[in-house]
Coordinates of C-alpha atoms in Angstrom, one line a residue:
M164 CA -10.9 20.1 21.9
K165 CA -9.9 19.0 18.4
N166 CA -13.2 20.1 16.9
I167 CA -13.2 23.4 18.8
S168 CA -9.7 24.2 17.5
F169 CA -10.6 23.2 14.1
L170 CA -13.7 25.4 14.0
L171 CA -11.6 28.4 15.1
L172 CA -9.1 27.7 12.4
I173 CA -12.0 27.6 9.8
L174 CA -13.3 30.9 11.0
F175 CA -9.9 32.5 10.7
L176 CA -9.3 31.2 7.2
N177 CA -12.9 31.9 6.0
I178 CA -13.1 29.0 3.7
D179 CA -15.7 26.4 2.7
C180 CA -14.7 23.4 4.8
I181 CA -17.4 20.7 4.9
T182 CA -15.2 18.1 3.0
F183 CA -12.0 19.4 4.6
K184 CA -13.5 19.0 8.1
F185 CA -14.4 15.4 7.4
D186 CA -10.9 14.6 6.1
F187 CA -9.4 16.3 9.2
I188 CA -11.4 14.2 11.7
I189 CA -10.5 10.9 9.8
E190 CA -6.8 11.7 9.8
T191 CA -6.5 12.7 13.4
D192 CA -8.5 9.8 14.9
E193 CA -6.0 7.5 16.4
K194 CA -5.9 3.9 15.2
S195 CA -5.9 1.0 17.5
V196 CA -2.7 -0.9 18.2
P197 CA -3.8 -3.9 16.0
E198 CA -4.6 -1.5 13.2
Q199 CA -1.2 0.1 13.5
F200 CA 0.5 -3.2 13.4
H201 CA -1.4 -4.4 10.4
D202 CA -0.7 -1.1 8.6
I203 CA 3.0 -1.8 9.1
L204 CA 2.6 -5.3 7.7
N205 CA 0.7 -4.1 4.7
E206 CA 2.9 -1.1 4.0
Q207 CA 6.1 -3.2 4.2
W208 CA 4.6 -6.0 2.1
E209 CA 3.7 -3.4 -0.6
K210 CA 7.2 -1.9 -0.3
G211 CA 8.8 -5.3 -0.7
I212 CA 6.7 -5.9 -3.9
V213 CA 7.8 -2.5 -5.3
N214 CA 11.4 -3.1 -4.4
S215 CA 11.3 -6.7 -5.9
P216 CA 9.4 -6.5 -9.2
E217 CA 10.7 -9.9 -10.3
W218 CA 9.3 -11.5 -7.1
A219 CA 6.0 -9.6 -7.7
T220 CA 5.7 -11.2 -11.1
R221 CA 6.2 -14.6 -9.5
L222 CA 3.4 -13.9 -7.1
G223 CA 1.0 -12.9 -9.9
D224 CA 1.3 -9.1 -9.3
N225 CA 1.9 -7.8 -12.8
R226 CA 2.1 -4.0 -12.0
F227 CA 5.9 -3.9 -12.4
N228 CA 6.5 -6.4 -15.2
D229 CA 8.6 -3.9 -17.1
K230 CA 11.2 -3.6 -14.3
L231 CA 14.0 -5.7 -12.8
N232 CA 15.3 -5.7 -9.2
D233 CA 17.8 -3.1 -8.2
V234 CA 20.7 -5.0 -6.8
S235 CA 23.2 -2.1 -6.6
Y236 CA 25.5 -1.8 -3.6
E237 CA 24.1 1.6 -2.8
T238 CA 20.5 0.3 -2.7
I239 CA 21.5 -2.6 -0.5
L240 CA 23.0 -0.2 2.1
K241 CA 19.9 2.1 1.8
R242 CA 17.6 -0.8 2.5
Q243 CA 19.7 -1.9 5.4
E244 CA 19.2 1.5 7.0
E245 CA 15.5 1.4 6.3
T246 CA 15.3 -2.0 8.0
K247 CA 16.9 -0.4 11.2
V248 CA 14.2 2.3 11.1
L249 CA 11.5 -0.4 10.7
L250 CA 12.8 -2.2 13.8
E251 CA 12.2 0.8 16.0
K252 CA 8.8 1.3 14.4
V253 CA 7.8 -2.3 15.2
K254 CA 9.2 -2.1 18.7
N255 CA 6.9 0.9 19.4
I256 CA 3.9 -1.4 18.9
D257 CA 2.5 -2.5 22.3
R258 CA 2.6 -6.3 21.8
F259 CA 0.2 -6.9 24.8
E260 CA -2.5 -4.9 23.0
L261 CA -2.6 -7.5 20.2
S262 CA -4.6 -10.7 20.0
E263 CA -2.9 -14.1 20.6
D264 CA -2.7 -14.7 16.9
D265 CA -1.2 -11.3 16.2
Q266 CA 1.2 -11.7 19.1
L267 CA 2.6 -14.7 17.2
N268 CA 2.7 -12.6 14.0
Y269 CA 4.4 -9.8 15.9
D270 CA 7.0 -12.2 17.4
L271 CA 7.9 -13.8 14.1
Y272 CA 8.0 -10.4 12.2
L273 CA 10.2 -8.8 14.9
H274 CA 12.5 -11.8 15.0
G275 CA 12.9 -11.8 11.3
I276 CA 13.9 -8.1 11.3
E277 CA 16.3 -8.6 14.1
K278 CA 17.9 -11.6 12.3
R279 CA 18.3 -9.5 9.1
I280 CA 20.0 -6.7 11.0
E281 CA 22.3 -9.2 12.8
G282 CA 23.3 -10.5 9.3
F283 CA 24.2 -7.1 8.0
Q284 CA 27.7 -7.5 9.6
F285 CA 28.4 -10.3 7.2
L286 CA 28.9 -9.3 3.6
S287 CA 27.5 -12.4 1.9
Y288 CA 25.5 -10.2 -0.5
L289 CA 28.9 -9.5 -2.2
I290 CA 28.7 -13.1 -3.5
P291 CA 25.8 -12.7 -5.9
I292 CA 26.5 -15.9 -8.0
D293 CA 27.6 -19.4 -7.4
Q294 CA 27.3 -22.7 -9.3
M295 CA 23.7 -23.2 -8.3
G296 CA 22.3 -19.7 -8.7
G297 CA 22.8 -16.1 -9.8
I298 CA 22.1 -13.9 -12.8
Q299 CA 23.8 -16.4 -15.2
I300 CA 21.1 -19.0 -14.3
G301 CA 18.1 -17.1 -12.9
F302 CA 17.6 -14.6 -15.7
A303 CA 17.3 -17.2 -18.4
G304 CA 14.2 -18.5 -16.7
I305 CA 12.4 -15.2 -16.4
S306 CA 9.9 -16.0 -19.2
N307 CA 8.7 -19.0 -17.3
Y308 CA 6.8 -16.8 -14.8
M309 CA 5.9 -13.8 -17.0
P310 CA 2.5 -13.6 -18.8
F311 CA 2.5 -13.4 -22.6
N312 CA -1.2 -12.7 -23.5
N313 CA -1.0 -9.4 -25.3
V314 CA 1.3 -6.8 -26.8
K315 CA 1.7 -5.0 -23.5
D316 CA 3.1 -8.2 -21.9
Y317 CA 5.7 -8.5 -24.7
E318 CA 6.5 -4.8 -24.3
N319 CA 7.1 -5.3 -20.6
Y320 CA 9.4 -8.3 -21.4
L321 CA 11.4 -6.2 -23.8
A322 CA 11.7 -3.4 -21.2
R323 CA 13.2 -6.0 -18.8
M324 CA 15.6 -7.2 -21.5
R325 CA 16.8 -3.6 -22.1
A326 CA 17.3 -3.1 -18.3
F327 CA 19.4 -6.3 -18.0
P328 CA 22.8 -4.7 -18.7
T329 CA 22.3 -2.4 -15.7
K330 CA 21.4 -5.3 -13.4
L331 CA 24.4 -7.3 -14.7
N332 CA 26.8 -4.3 -14.1
Q333 CA 25.4 -4.0 -10.6
T334 CA 26.1 -7.7 -10.1
I335 CA 29.7 -7.3 -11.3
D336 CA 30.2 -4.3 -9.0
L337 CA 29.2 -6.5 -6.0
M338 CA 31.6 -9.2 -7.1
K339 CA 34.5 -6.6 -7.4
R340 CA 33.7 -5.3 -3.9
G341 CA 33.7 -8.9 -2.6
V342 CA 37.2 -9.5 -4.0
K343 CA 38.5 -6.4 -2.3
V344 CA 37.3 -7.4 1.2
G345 CA 37.6 -11.2 1.1
W346 CA 34.0 -12.1 0.6
V347 CA 34.4 -14.5 -2.3
P348 CA 33.5 -18.2 -2.9
P349 CA 36.1 -21.0 -3.1
K350 CA 37.5 -21.6 -6.5
I351 CA 36.9 -25.3 -6.4
I352 CA 33.1 -25.0 -6.7
L353 CA 33.1 -22.5 -9.6
G354 CA 34.2 -24.7 -12.4
S355 CA 30.8 -25.0 -14.1
I356 CA 30.0 -21.2 -14.1
P357 CA 31.9 -20.3 -17.3
D358 CA 29.8 -22.8 -19.2
Q359 CA 26.7 -21.5 -17.6
I360 CA 27.5 -18.0 -18.7
S361 CA 28.6 -18.9 -22.2
A362 CA 25.4 -20.9 -22.7
Q363 CA 23.5 -17.6 -22.5
F364 CA 25.3 -16.0 -25.5
G365 CA 27.0 -18.8 -27.4
N366 CA 24.0 -20.1 -29.3
P367 CA 21.8 -18.6 -32.1
I368 CA 19.3 -16.1 -30.7
N369 CA 16.3 -18.2 -31.6
E370 CA 17.7 -21.0 -29.4
S371 CA 18.1 -18.9 -26.4
P372 CA 15.7 -19.6 -23.4
L373 CA 15.1 -15.8 -23.4
Y374 CA 13.7 -15.9 -26.9
K375 CA 11.2 -18.7 -26.2
P376 CA 8.1 -16.4 -25.9
F377 CA 8.8 -15.2 -29.5
N378 CA 8.7 -18.7 -31.0
E379 CA 4.9 -18.9 -30.5
F380 CA 2.7 -15.8 -30.1
P381 CA -0.9 -16.0 -28.9
E382 CA -3.4 -15.7 -31.8
S383 CA -4.8 -12.5 -30.4
I384 CA -1.7 -10.6 -31.4
P385 CA -1.8 -9.4 -35.0
S386 CA 0.9 -10.7 -37.4
E387 CA 2.3 -7.3 -38.0
E388 CA 2.7 -6.7 -34.3
Q389 CA 4.3 -10.2 -34.0
N390 CA 6.8 -9.2 -36.7
R391 CA 7.6 -5.8 -35.0
L392 CA 8.1 -7.4 -31.6
T393 CA 10.3 -10.2 -33.0
I394 CA 12.5 -7.6 -34.8
E395 CA 12.8 -5.7 -31.5
M396 CA 13.7 -8.8 -29.5
I397 CA 16.4 -9.8 -32.0
S398 CA 17.8 -6.3 -31.7
V399 CA 17.7 -6.3 -27.9
M400 CA 19.4 -9.7 -27.8
T401 CA 22.1 -8.6 -30.2
D402 CA 22.7 -5.1 -28.6
F403 CA 22.0 -5.7 -24.9
I404 CA 21.7 -9.3 -23.7
Y405 CA 24.5 -11.1 -25.5
P406 CA 27.1 -8.3 -25.0
A407 CA 26.2 -8.1 -21.3
F408 CA 26.7 -11.8 -20.8
E409 CA 30.0 -11.7 -22.7
S410 CA 31.2 -9.0 -20.4
L411 CA 30.3 -11.2 -17.4
F412 CA 32.1 -14.1 -19.0
T413 CA 35.3 -12.0 -19.5
Y414 CA 35.2 -10.5 -16.0
F415 CA 34.6 -13.9 -14.3
N416 CA 37.4 -15.7 -16.1
E417 CA 40.0 -13.0 -16.2
S418 CA 39.5 -11.3 -12.8
Y419 CA 36.9 -12.9 -10.5
L420 CA 38.0 -16.6 -10.6
P421 CA 41.7 -15.8 -10.0
G422 CA 40.6 -13.6 -7.0
C423 CA 38.5 -16.3 -5.3
R424 CA 39.8 -18.2 -2.3
E425 CA 41.5 -21.6 -2.0
S426 CA 39.9 -22.4 1.4
I427 CA 36.4 -24.1 1.5
A428 CA 35.6 -23.4 5.1
C429 CA 33.0 -20.8 6.3
K430 CA 35.2 -20.1 9.3
D431 CA 37.8 -18.6 6.9
F432 CA 35.5 -15.8 5.8
P433 CA 36.2 -12.5 7.7
N434 CA 34.6 -13.1 11.1
G435 CA 33.8 -16.6 9.8
D436 CA 33.3 -18.4 13.1
V437 CA 30.6 -16.0 14.1
Y438 CA 29.1 -16.1 10.5
Y439 CA 28.8 -19.9 10.7
K440 CA 27.0 -19.7 14.1
Y441 CA 24.7 -17.2 12.5
Q442 CA 24.0 -19.5 9.6
I443 CA 23.3 -22.5 11.9
A444 CA 20.9 -20.5 14.0
S445 CA 19.1 -19.1 10.9
Y446 CA 18.7 -22.4 9.1
T447 CA 17.9 -24.6 12.0
T448 CA 16.0 -22.1 14.2
T449 CA 17.9 -23.6 17.2
D450 CA 20.8 -22.7 19.4
L451 CA 22.7 -25.9 18.6
T452 CA 26.5 -25.6 18.1
A453 CA 28.4 -27.0 15.2
E454 CA 29.9 -29.7 17.5
E455 CA 26.5 -30.7 18.9
I456 CA 25.1 -31.1 15.4
H457 CA 28.2 -33.0 14.3
Q458 CA 27.5 -35.5 17.1
I459 CA 23.8 -35.8 16.2
G460 CA 24.8 -36.6 12.7
L461 CA 27.3 -39.3 13.7
G462 CA 24.6 -40.9 15.8
E463 CA 22.0 -40.8 13.0
V464 CA 24.5 -42.3 10.5
D465 CA 25.1 -45.3 12.8
R466 CA 21.4 -45.8 13.4
I467 CA 20.5 -45.7 9.7
R468 CA 23.5 -47.9 8.7
T469 CA 22.0 -50.6 10.9
E470 CA 18.7 -50.3 9.1
M471 CA 20.4 -50.4 5.7
I472 CA 22.1 -53.7 6.6
K473 CA 18.8 -55.2 7.5
V474 CA 17.4 -54.2 4.1
I475 CA 20.5 -55.6 2.3
N476 CA 19.8 -58.9 4.0
M477 CA 16.3 -58.9 2.4
T478 CA 17.9 -59.0 -1.1
E479 CA 19.7 -61.8 -2.8
F480 CA 23.0 -59.9 -2.8
N481 CA 26.0 -61.6 -1.3
G482 CA 28.8 -59.3 -0.4
S483 CA 29.9 -56.5 1.9
F484 CA 28.2 -53.1 2.5
D485 CA 30.7 -51.3 0.2
E486 CA 30.2 -53.9 -2.5
F487 CA 26.5 -53.5 -2.3
L488 CA 26.9 -49.8 -2.8
T489 CA 29.1 -50.4 -5.8
F490 CA 26.5 -52.8 -7.2
L491 CA 23.8 -50.2 -6.9
R492 CA 25.9 -47.5 -8.6
S493 CA 27.1 -49.6 -11.5
D494 CA 24.4 -52.2 -12.4
S495 CA 22.5 -51.1 -15.5
Q496 CA 19.2 -52.5 -14.2
F497 CA 18.9 -49.5 -11.9
Y498 CA 19.1 -46.9 -14.6
F499 CA 16.9 -45.6 -17.4
T500 CA 18.4 -45.0 -20.8
S501 CA 16.1 -42.2 -21.9
E502 CA 15.0 -38.9 -20.4
E503 CA 11.3 -39.6 -21.2
E504 CA 11.4 -42.9 -19.4
L505 CA 12.8 -41.2 -16.3
L506 CA 10.3 -38.4 -16.4
N507 CA 7.3 -40.7 -16.9
E508 CA 8.3 -42.8 -14.0
Y509 CA 8.4 -39.8 -11.8
R510 CA 5.0 -38.8 -13.0
M511 CA 3.6 -42.3 -12.2
I512 CA 5.0 -42.1 -8.7
C513 CA 3.5 -38.7 -8.2
K514 CA 0.1 -39.9 -9.4
K515 CA 0.1 -42.8 -6.9
A516 CA 1.0 -40.4 -4.1
D517 CA -1.8 -38.0 -5.0
A518 CA -4.4 -40.8 -4.5
E519 CA -3.1 -41.5 -1.0
L520 CA -3.2 -38.0 0.4
P521 CA -6.8 -37.9 1.7
K522 CA -6.0 -40.7 4.1
F523 CA -3.3 -38.6 5.8
F524 CA -4.4 -35.0 5.4
G525 CA -7.5 -33.1 6.0
L526 CA -6.1 -29.9 4.4
L527 CA -5.1 -30.3 0.7
P528 CA -3.9 -27.5 -1.7
R529 CA -5.9 -26.4 -4.7
L530 CA -3.0 -25.6 -6.9
P531 CA -1.8 -28.5 -9.1
Y532 CA 1.8 -29.4 -10.0
G533 CA 3.7 -31.1 -12.8
V534 CA 7.0 -32.7 -13.5
K535 CA 9.6 -31.1 -15.8
P536 CA 13.3 -31.6 -16.6
I537 CA 15.9 -29.1 -15.2
P538 CA 17.1 -26.9 -18.2
D539 CA 20.2 -28.3 -19.9
Y540 CA 22.3 -25.2 -19.2
Q541 CA 21.7 -25.5 -15.4
A542 CA 21.6 -29.3 -15.0
P543 CA 25.3 -30.2 -14.6
A544 CA 25.7 -28.2 -11.4
S545 CA 22.2 -28.8 -10.1
P546 CA 21.1 -31.4 -7.5
T547 CA 19.1 -34.4 -8.5
A548 CA 15.8 -32.5 -8.2
Y549 CA 14.2 -29.4 -6.7
Y550 CA 10.7 -27.9 -6.4
Y551 CA 9.7 -24.7 -8.3
S552 CA 6.7 -23.1 -6.5
G553 CA 3.7 -22.0 -8.4
S554 CA 1.1 -19.3 -7.9
Q555 CA -2.7 -19.4 -7.9
E556 CA -2.7 -15.6 -8.6
A557 CA -0.3 -16.0 -11.6
G558 CA -2.1 -19.0 -12.9
R559 CA 1.1 -21.0 -12.7
A560 CA 1.3 -24.6 -11.4
G561 CA 4.1 -25.8 -9.2
F562 CA 6.8 -28.0 -10.7
F563 CA 8.9 -30.9 -9.5
M564 CA 12.1 -30.2 -11.5
A565 CA 14.0 -33.5 -12.2
N566 CA 17.6 -33.7 -13.4
T567 CA 18.0 -35.7 -16.6
Y568 CA 21.7 -34.9 -17.1
R569 CA 23.8 -38.1 -17.1
L570 CA 21.1 -40.7 -16.7
E571 CA 23.6 -43.2 -15.6
T572 CA 23.8 -41.2 -12.3
R573 CA 20.0 -41.1 -11.7
P574 CA 19.1 -44.5 -10.1
K575 CA 15.6 -45.9 -10.1
Y576 CA 15.8 -46.9 -6.4
E577 CA 15.9 -43.3 -5.2
M578 CA 12.9 -42.0 -7.3
E579 CA 10.1 -42.8 -4.9
A580 CA 11.8 -40.9 -2.0
L581 CA 12.8 -38.0 -4.3
S582 CA 9.3 -37.6 -5.7
I583 CA 7.7 -37.7 -2.3
H584 CA 10.1 -35.0 -1.0
E585 CA 9.8 -32.6 -3.9
A586 CA 6.1 -33.0 -4.8
V587 CA 3.6 -34.5 -2.4
P588 CA 3.2 -34.8 0.5
G589 CA 6.5 -32.9 0.5
H590 CA 7.3 -29.4 -0.8
H591 CA 4.4 -28.9 -3.2
L592 CA 1.8 -29.8 -0.6
Q593 CA 3.4 -27.8 2.3
I594 CA 4.4 -24.7 0.4
T595 CA 1.2 -24.4 -1.6
L596 CA -0.9 -25.0 1.5
A597 CA 0.9 -22.1 3.3
Q598 CA 0.3 -19.8 0.3
E599 CA -3.4 -20.6 0.4
L600 CA -3.9 -19.9 4.1
E601 CA -6.1 -16.8 4.5
N602 CA -5.8 -16.5 8.3
I603 CA -2.1 -15.4 8.4
P604 CA -0.3 -12.4 7.0
K605 CA 1.4 -12.5 3.6
F606 CA 4.9 -12.4 5.1
R607 CA 4.2 -15.8 6.6
R608 CA 2.2 -17.3 3.7
Y609 CA 5.1 -16.6 1.3
G610 CA 8.0 -16.8 3.8
G611 CA 9.5 -19.8 5.4
Y612 CA 12.0 -21.4 7.7
T613 CA 14.3 -23.9 6.1
A614 CA 14.2 -26.3 9.1
F615 CA 10.5 -26.5 8.8
V616 CA 10.2 -26.6 5.0
E617 CA 13.0 -29.1 4.5
G618 CA 12.3 -31.0 7.7
W619 CA 8.8 -31.6 6.4
G620 CA 10.2 -32.8 3.1
L621 CA 12.4 -35.3 4.8
Y622 CA 9.6 -36.3 7.2
S623 CA 7.4 -36.9 4.1
E624 CA 9.9 -39.4 2.7
K625 CA 9.5 -41.6 5.8
L626 CA 5.7 -41.0 5.8
A627 CA 5.6 -42.5 2.3
E628 CA 6.2 -45.9 3.8
E629 CA 2.8 -45.6 5.5
M630 CA 1.4 -44.5 2.2
G631 CA 2.3 -47.8 0.5
F632 CA 5.7 -47.0 -1.0
Y633 CA 9.1 -48.8 -0.8
K634 CA 7.6 -52.2 -1.2
D635 CA 10.7 -53.2 -3.2
P636 CA 13.8 -53.6 -0.9
Y637 CA 16.0 -51.6 -3.3
S638 CA 13.5 -48.7 -3.2
K639 CA 13.5 -49.0 0.6
F640 CA 17.2 -48.8 0.5
G641 CA 16.9 -45.7 -1.7
Q642 CA 14.7 -44.1 1.0
L643 CA 17.3 -45.0 3.7
T644 CA 20.0 -43.7 1.4
Y645 CA 18.2 -40.3 1.2
E646 CA 17.8 -40.3 5.0
M647 CA 21.5 -41.3 5.4
W648 CA 22.4 -38.5 2.9
R649 CA 20.7 -35.9 5.2
A650 CA 22.4 -37.4 8.3
C651 CA 25.7 -37.3 6.6
R652 CA 25.1 -33.6 5.8
L653 CA 25.2 -32.9 9.5
V654 CA 28.6 -34.5 9.7
V655 CA 30.2 -33.1 6.5
D656 CA 28.8 -29.5 6.7
T657 CA 30.0 -29.0 10.2
G658 CA 33.2 -30.9 9.4
M659 CA 34.1 -28.7 6.5
H660 CA 33.0 -25.3 7.9
A661 CA 34.0 -25.7 11.5
L662 CA 36.1 -28.7 12.2
G663 CA 38.8 -28.6 9.5
W664 CA 37.6 -31.3 7.1
T665 CA 38.8 -31.2 3.4
R666 CA 36.5 -31.4 0.5
Q667 CA 37.8 -34.8 -0.4
E668 CA 37.2 -36.1 3.2
A669 CA 33.6 -35.0 2.9
I670 CA 33.2 -36.7 -0.5
D671 CA 34.7 -39.9 0.8
Y672 CA 32.5 -39.9 3.9
M673 CA 29.4 -39.5 1.8
L674 CA 30.4 -42.2 -0.7
S675 CA 31.2 -44.7 2.1
N676 CA 27.8 -44.3 3.7
T677 CA 25.3 -43.8 0.8
A678 CA 24.5 -45.4 -2.5
K679 CA 24.5 -42.0 -4.3
T680 CA 26.8 -41.9 -7.3
E681 CA 30.1 -40.0 -7.2
N682 CA 28.7 -37.3 -9.5
D683 CA 25.8 -36.7 -7.2
V684 CA 28.0 -36.7 -4.1
T685 CA 30.5 -34.2 -5.6
V686 CA 27.7 -31.9 -6.7
E687 CA 26.2 -32.1 -3.2
I688 CA 29.4 -31.4 -1.3
D689 CA 30.0 -28.4 -3.5
R690 CA 26.5 -27.2 -2.7
Y691 CA 27.3 -27.4 1.1
I692 CA 30.5 -25.4 0.5
A693 CA 28.5 -22.7 -1.3
W694 CA 25.7 -22.6 1.2
P695 CA 27.2 -22.9 4.7
G696 CA 24.6 -24.3 7.2
Q697 CA 21.7 -24.8 4.8
A698 CA 22.1 -28.5 4.6
L699 CA 21.8 -28.8 8.4
A700 CA 18.1 -27.8 8.4
Y701 CA 16.8 -31.0 6.8
K702 CA 17.6 -33.6 9.5
I703 CA 17.3 -31.2 12.4
G704 CA 13.8 -30.3 11.3
E705 CA 12.7 -33.9 10.5
L706 CA 14.0 -35.1 13.9
K707 CA 11.8 -32.4 15.6
I708 CA 8.7 -33.3 13.6
R709 CA 9.1 -37.0 14.3
E710 CA 9.8 -36.3 18.0
L711 CA 6.5 -34.3 18.2
R712 CA 4.6 -37.0 16.4
T713 CA 5.9 -39.7 18.8
K714 CA 5.0 -37.5 21.7
A715 CA 1.5 -37.0 20.4
E716 CA 1.0 -40.7 19.7
K717 CA 2.2 -41.6 23.2
K718 CA 0.2 -39.1 25.1
M719 CA -3.0 -39.3 23.1
G720 CA -3.2 -43.1 22.5
D721 CA -6.4 -44.0 20.6
D722 CA -7.3 -40.4 20.3
F723 CA -4.4 -39.7 18.0
N724 CA -5.5 -39.0 14.4
I725 CA -2.8 -38.7 11.8
R726 CA -4.8 -36.3 9.6
D727 CA -5.4 -34.0 12.5
F728 CA -1.7 -34.1 13.5
H729 CA -0.6 -33.2 10.0
D730 CA -3.1 -30.4 9.7
I731 CA -1.8 -28.9 13.0
V732 CA 1.8 -29.1 11.7
L733 CA 0.9 -27.5 8.4
G734 CA -2.0 -25.3 9.3
N735 CA 0.1 -22.3 10.4
G736 CA 2.5 -22.2 7.5
A737 CA 6.2 -22.6 8.1
V738 CA 7.3 -21.6 11.6
P739 CA 10.4 -22.0 13.8
L740 CA 10.8 -25.3 15.5
D741 CA 10.1 -24.0 19.0
I742 CA 6.8 -22.5 17.7
L743 CA 5.9 -25.7 16.0
E744 CA 6.4 -27.6 19.3
K745 CA 4.2 -25.1 21.1
H746 CA 1.4 -25.7 18.5
V747 CA 1.6 -29.4 18.8
N748 CA 1.6 -29.3 22.6
E749 CA -1.5 -27.1 22.6
Y750 CA -3.1 -29.6 20.2
I751 CA -2.3 -32.5 22.5
S752 CA -3.7 -30.6 25.6
H753 CA -6.8 -29.5 23.8
T754 CA -7.6 -33.0 22.5
Q755 CA -7.0 -34.6 25.9
S756 CA -9.3 -32.0 27.6
I757 CA -12.3 -32.8 25.4
N758 CA -12.0 -36.6 25.4

């Protein structure tokens, strides 16, 4: 019927139609349900890249390197409405017409959209900066992931620099709106932000992190072009960047900080109790309540404390538990005196871990990683370390970022556990493997669930004992301190945000149960205040992975293979904990059926 109608139309119009007829038939053929679903995934991925040009650059997509993200209030609301339209579009896909693999993709994609829409009722986007992140920190590192191979790359960079005041004004507008409606962070955690901002305009231009690409040009760029680009950059820094940061500094100190809240609890946000439940569910991928998690934390603290005492008894120390913690925090033998010594020790630990990986993993990532210090302007309010993901497409390695600020607070006995968590077999191995998987859509390769990602990092710390680490009792105590730290998080996060704990109570609880220094503990507690619920993901995720490994070992007996188990856990990228359990159960059943 379509072709008959089409021929009648051609006769009526009396036009040459051979090519037009071909196009008509292609466009009117109905696509299969799987094709429709994958079209949605591809279209939305491309739309996300266009809407997030800075993220595109990180992924190695350089089409939009002259643009910055639009973070305006109006754009945020517009994209929320677009997400609601997308939900209906996805719901119109007949899930049962999809393959088993695509049904999982569908379920994860649909759930992600639904969670985003559920979160629209909370106005957390009106808090665009805190002591650990925001435009005052993130923008300074933009040159770390942009290419600088030719004149066009530098022109793109300059275009982004010129666009910066607009993005900063959008950020300030969000902050102003947050003050009006009560979505502001606690004052107590914001003390380092004025210094973070002033560090971006208070030094000579040639010392700014933003100026770094102009200190050394590639040889392929002629000297006259180098001179021109340098003059333009100095002008842009003088006329655009520094004045913009100064305006943020003035607004933050004179208006924003006085308007922030005294309370630290998530429940004190508008509709805060519901918001904290949402945060717990989002970060842990479970339906656990704050009270249940608090009790899990208390139980883990007691268990780990018993193990710690056993390790103390292996040393020559004579004294109480609290005295041992004081000894670890204060004795100079446990601390390096130079940044280079600390970084070199981290590198040696990572090299040792690299050599052990083939014994425990069949799948290994291709992308390498390195160890670098956290930038000085960021370090005082940063945690002990973090992982900065790389990109094969962008030609950028991953990096284990180590905090070298105040070396007297960076003990040697925690370095093995920390290196394992941030590098391999922790974050670098897991995140990079996920990005290199070719059998799953990009939203899964580059997405993640905190309970899985951080749960794996914590699981890796314990796994390192099987890899030959923690031979020294102090290092083993350091591993237990890190595990205790994550157990304490369950207690203090729920304590502060749901159960009425003060900041000082949380600090004291952490100090009394871990060997971490007071500086570290204070920075960590302030992190939990700024990110309600995020700290719960580590221990909840690790407990699930260990539970599943124990189950596999018990049911499979001699058929259990640690490399196969790890490949099953990591082979589908980051997934919610219930999906992970399903994958492991299927692995157990399949192995048992063929043996």
